[in-house]
mmCIF file of C-alpha atoms in Angstrom:
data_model
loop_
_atom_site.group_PDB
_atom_site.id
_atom_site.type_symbol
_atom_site.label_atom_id
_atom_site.label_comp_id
_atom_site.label_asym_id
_atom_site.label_seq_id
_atom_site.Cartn_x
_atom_site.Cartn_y
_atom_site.Cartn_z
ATOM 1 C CA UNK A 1 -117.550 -113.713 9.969
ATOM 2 C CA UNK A 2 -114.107 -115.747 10.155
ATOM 3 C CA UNK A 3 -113.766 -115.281 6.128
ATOM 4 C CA UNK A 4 -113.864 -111.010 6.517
ATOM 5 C CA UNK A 5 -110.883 -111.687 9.131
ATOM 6 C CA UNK A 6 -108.854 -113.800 6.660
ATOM 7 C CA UNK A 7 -109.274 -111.812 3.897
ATOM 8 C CA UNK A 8 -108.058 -108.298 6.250
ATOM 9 C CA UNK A 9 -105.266 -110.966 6.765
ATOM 10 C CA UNK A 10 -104.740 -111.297 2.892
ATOM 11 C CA UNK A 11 -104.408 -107.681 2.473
ATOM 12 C CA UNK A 12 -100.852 -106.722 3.463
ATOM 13 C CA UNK A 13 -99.422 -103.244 4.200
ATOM 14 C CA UNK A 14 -97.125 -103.766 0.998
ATOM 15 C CA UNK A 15 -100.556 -104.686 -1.012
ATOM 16 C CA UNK A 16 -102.460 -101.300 0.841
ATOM 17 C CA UNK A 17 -99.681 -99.139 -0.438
ATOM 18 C CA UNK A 18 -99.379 -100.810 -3.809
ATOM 19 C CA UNK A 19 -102.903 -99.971 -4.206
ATOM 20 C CA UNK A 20 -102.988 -96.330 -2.914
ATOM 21 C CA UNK A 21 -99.560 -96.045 -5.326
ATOM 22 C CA UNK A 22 -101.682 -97.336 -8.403
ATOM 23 C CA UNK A 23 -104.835 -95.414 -7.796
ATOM 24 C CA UNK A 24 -102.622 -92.089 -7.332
ATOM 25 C CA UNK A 25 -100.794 -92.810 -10.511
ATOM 26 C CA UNK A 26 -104.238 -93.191 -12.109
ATOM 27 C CA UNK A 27 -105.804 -89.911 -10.947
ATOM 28 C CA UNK A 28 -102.748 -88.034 -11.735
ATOM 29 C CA UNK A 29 -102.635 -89.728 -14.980
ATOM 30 C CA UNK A 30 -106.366 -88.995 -15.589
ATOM 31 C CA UNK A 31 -105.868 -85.231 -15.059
ATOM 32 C CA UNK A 32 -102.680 -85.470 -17.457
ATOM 33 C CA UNK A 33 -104.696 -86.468 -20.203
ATOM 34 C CA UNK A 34 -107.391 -84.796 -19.876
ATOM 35 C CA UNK A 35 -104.804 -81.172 -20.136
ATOM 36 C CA UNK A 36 -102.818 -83.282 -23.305
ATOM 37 C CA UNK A 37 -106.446 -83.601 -24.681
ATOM 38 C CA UNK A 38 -106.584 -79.942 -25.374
ATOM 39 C CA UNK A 39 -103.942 -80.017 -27.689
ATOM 40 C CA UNK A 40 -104.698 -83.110 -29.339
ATOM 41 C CA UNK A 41 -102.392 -85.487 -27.965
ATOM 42 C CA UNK A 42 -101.972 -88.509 -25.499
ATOM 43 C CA UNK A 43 -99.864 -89.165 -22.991
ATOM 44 C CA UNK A 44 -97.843 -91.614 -25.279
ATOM 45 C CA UNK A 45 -97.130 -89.152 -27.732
ATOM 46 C CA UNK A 46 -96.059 -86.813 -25.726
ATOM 47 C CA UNK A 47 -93.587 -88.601 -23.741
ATOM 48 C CA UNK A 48 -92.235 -89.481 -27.072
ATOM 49 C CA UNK A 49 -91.777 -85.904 -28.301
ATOM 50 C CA UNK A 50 -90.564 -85.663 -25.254
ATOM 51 C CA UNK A 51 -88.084 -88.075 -25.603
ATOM 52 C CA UNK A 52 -87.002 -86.871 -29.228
ATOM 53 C CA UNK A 53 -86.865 -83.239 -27.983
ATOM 54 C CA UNK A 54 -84.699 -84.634 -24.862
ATOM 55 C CA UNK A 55 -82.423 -86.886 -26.978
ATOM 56 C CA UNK A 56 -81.725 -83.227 -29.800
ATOM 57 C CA UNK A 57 -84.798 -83.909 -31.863
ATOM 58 C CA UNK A 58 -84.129 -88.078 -32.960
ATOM 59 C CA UNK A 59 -84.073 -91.288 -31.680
ATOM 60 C CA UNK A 60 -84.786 -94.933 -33.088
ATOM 61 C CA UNK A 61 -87.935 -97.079 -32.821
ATOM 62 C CA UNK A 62 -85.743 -99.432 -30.415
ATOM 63 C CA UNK A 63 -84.331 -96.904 -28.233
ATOM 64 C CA UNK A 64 -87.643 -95.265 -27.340
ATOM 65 C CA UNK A 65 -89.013 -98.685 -26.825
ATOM 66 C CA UNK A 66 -85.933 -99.372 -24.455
ATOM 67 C CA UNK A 67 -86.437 -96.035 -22.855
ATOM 68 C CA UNK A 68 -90.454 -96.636 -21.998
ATOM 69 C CA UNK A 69 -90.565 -100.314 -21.832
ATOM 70 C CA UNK A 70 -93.719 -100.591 -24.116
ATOM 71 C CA UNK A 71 -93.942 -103.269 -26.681
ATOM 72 C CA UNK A 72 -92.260 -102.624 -30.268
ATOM 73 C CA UNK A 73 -95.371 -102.602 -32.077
ATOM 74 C CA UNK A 74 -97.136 -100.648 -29.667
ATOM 75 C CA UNK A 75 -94.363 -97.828 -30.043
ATOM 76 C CA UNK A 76 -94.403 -98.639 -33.878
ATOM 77 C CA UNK A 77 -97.804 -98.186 -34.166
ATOM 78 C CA UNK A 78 -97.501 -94.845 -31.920
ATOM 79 C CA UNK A 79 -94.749 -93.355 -34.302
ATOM 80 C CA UNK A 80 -96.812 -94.517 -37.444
ATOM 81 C CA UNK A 81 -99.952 -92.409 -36.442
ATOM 82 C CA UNK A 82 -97.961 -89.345 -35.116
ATOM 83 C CA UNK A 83 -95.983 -89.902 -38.614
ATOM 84 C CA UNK A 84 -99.629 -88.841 -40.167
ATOM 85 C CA UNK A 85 -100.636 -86.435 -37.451
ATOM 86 C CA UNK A 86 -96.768 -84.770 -38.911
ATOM 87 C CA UNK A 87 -95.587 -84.739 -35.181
ATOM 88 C CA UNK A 88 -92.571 -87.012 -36.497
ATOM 89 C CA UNK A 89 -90.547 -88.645 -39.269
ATOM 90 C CA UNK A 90 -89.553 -91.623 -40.255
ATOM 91 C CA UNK A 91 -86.058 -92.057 -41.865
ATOM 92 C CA UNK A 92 -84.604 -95.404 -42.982
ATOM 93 C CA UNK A 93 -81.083 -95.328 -41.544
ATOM 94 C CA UNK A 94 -78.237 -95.691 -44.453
ATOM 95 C CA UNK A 95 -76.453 -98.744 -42.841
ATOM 96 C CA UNK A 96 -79.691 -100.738 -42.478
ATOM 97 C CA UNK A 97 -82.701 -100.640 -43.880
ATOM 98 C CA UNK A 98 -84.368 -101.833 -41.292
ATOM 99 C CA UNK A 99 -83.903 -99.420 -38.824
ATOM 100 C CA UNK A 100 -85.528 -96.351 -38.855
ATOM 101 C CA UNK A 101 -84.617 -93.295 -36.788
ATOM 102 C CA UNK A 102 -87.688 -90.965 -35.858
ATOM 103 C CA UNK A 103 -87.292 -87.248 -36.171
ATOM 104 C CA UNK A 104 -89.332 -84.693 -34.610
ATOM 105 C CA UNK A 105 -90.919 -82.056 -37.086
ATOM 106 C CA UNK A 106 -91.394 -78.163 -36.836
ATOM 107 C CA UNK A 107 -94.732 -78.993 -36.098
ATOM 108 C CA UNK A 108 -93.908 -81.711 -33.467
ATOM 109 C CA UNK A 109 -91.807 -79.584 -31.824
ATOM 110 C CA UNK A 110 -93.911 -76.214 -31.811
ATOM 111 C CA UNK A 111 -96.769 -78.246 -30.078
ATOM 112 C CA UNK A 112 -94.267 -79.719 -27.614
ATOM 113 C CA UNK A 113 -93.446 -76.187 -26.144
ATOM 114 C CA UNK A 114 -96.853 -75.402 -25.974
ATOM 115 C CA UNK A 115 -98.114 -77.888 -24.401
ATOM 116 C CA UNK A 116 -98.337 -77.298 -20.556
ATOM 117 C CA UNK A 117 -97.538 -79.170 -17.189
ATOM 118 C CA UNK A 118 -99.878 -77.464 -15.394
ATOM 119 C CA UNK A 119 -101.903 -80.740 -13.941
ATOM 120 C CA UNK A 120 -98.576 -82.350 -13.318
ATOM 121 C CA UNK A 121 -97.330 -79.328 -11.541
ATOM 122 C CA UNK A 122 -100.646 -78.565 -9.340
ATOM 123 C CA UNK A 123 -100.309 -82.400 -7.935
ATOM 124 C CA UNK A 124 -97.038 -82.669 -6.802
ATOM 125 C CA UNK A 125 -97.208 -78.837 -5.268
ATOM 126 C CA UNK A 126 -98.654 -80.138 -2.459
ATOM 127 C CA UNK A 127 -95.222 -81.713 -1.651
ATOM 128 C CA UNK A 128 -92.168 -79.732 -0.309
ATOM 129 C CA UNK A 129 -88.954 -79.679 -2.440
ATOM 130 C CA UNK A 130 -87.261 -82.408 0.271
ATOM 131 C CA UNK A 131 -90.581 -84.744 -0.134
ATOM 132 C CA UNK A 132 -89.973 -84.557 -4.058
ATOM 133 C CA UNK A 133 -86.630 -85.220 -3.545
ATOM 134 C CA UNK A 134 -87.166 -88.093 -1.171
ATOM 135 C CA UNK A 135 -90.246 -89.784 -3.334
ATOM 136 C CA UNK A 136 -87.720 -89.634 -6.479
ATOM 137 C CA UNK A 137 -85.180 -91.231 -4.177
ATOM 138 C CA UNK A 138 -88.040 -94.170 -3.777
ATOM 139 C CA UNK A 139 -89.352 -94.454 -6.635
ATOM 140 C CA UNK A 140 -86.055 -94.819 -8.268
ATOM 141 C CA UNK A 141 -85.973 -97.880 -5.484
ATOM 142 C CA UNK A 142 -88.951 -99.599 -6.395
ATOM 143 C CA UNK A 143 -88.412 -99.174 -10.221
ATOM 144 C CA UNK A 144 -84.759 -100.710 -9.934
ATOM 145 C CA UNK A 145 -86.349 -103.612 -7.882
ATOM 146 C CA UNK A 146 -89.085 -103.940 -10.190
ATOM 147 C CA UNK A 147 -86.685 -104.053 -13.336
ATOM 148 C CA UNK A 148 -84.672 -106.817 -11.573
ATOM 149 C CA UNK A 149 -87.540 -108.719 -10.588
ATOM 150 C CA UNK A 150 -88.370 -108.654 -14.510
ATOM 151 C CA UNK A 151 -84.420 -109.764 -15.441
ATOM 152 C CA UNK A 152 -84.221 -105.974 -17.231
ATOM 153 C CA UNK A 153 -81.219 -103.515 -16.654
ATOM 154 C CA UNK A 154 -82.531 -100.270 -15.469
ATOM 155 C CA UNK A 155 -81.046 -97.684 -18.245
ATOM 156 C CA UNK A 156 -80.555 -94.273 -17.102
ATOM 157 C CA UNK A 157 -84.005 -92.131 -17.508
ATOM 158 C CA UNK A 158 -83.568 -89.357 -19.909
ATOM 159 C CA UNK A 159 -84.844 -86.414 -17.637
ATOM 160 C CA UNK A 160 -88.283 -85.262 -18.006
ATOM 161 C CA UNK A 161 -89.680 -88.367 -19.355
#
């Protein structure tokens, strides 16, 4: 019986609520994917559209991978595939070719505004406009902390990212 007691002991409060944290992220993020699903998209791609749309319709492989922390080839191999889905473009930039900025298309773009927020808007309705405000005000707390712990800068979030 001893070892239940030590591992209850093991479990902080700061572990509890890391868990509860994760596992709400996950459900929310379940139900988000499963309404992006309908329109033939993933999350990924449509935080990038997102992102393009935010930042007036372009952006470069490096600043969207700045902007959602993912690996370079994970965002390169993202852009490539939405490149052939015609969500995006790829344009060398004229100073290097190396650098490519990423365009969103007509078609990128019409999907974008037709794509809905309704799971993302039924979860968080269950909180008042001062609890939205207040769990921003965290969040924003544990992501600078989390950034620091990593040795990262927290950049400014475009808005609805």
């Amino acid at each position: 019986m001893k070892r239940k007691n030590d591992a209850k002991e093991i479990v902080s409060n700061d572990f509890a609520l890391w868990r509860l944290f994760d596992h709400t992220r996950f459900m929310i993020a379940r139900n988000r994917e499963m309404e992006l699903g309908r329109y033939g998209l993933t999350p990924e791609q449509s935080h990038v559209l997102n992102i393009l749309f935010q930042k007036g319709g372009s952006s470069t492989i490096n600043e969207i991978v700045e902007i959602t922390m993912r690996q370079h080839h994970s965002i390169s191999t993202l852009i490539n595939r939405m490149v052939k889905q015609e969500l995006v473009k790829k344009i060398k930039t004229p100073t290097d070719n190396r650098i490519y900025q990423v365009v969103i298309t007509a078609k990128g773009e019409k999907l974008l505004q037709k794509v809905t927020q309704e799971s993302i808007i039924t979860a968080f309705s269950c909180l008042s406009e001062k609890d939205k405000s207040e769990l921003q005000a965290h969040l924003r707390c544990l992501m600078g902390r989390a950034y620091e712990m990593l040795g990262k800068k927290l950049r400014p979030q475009v808005s609805g990212t």
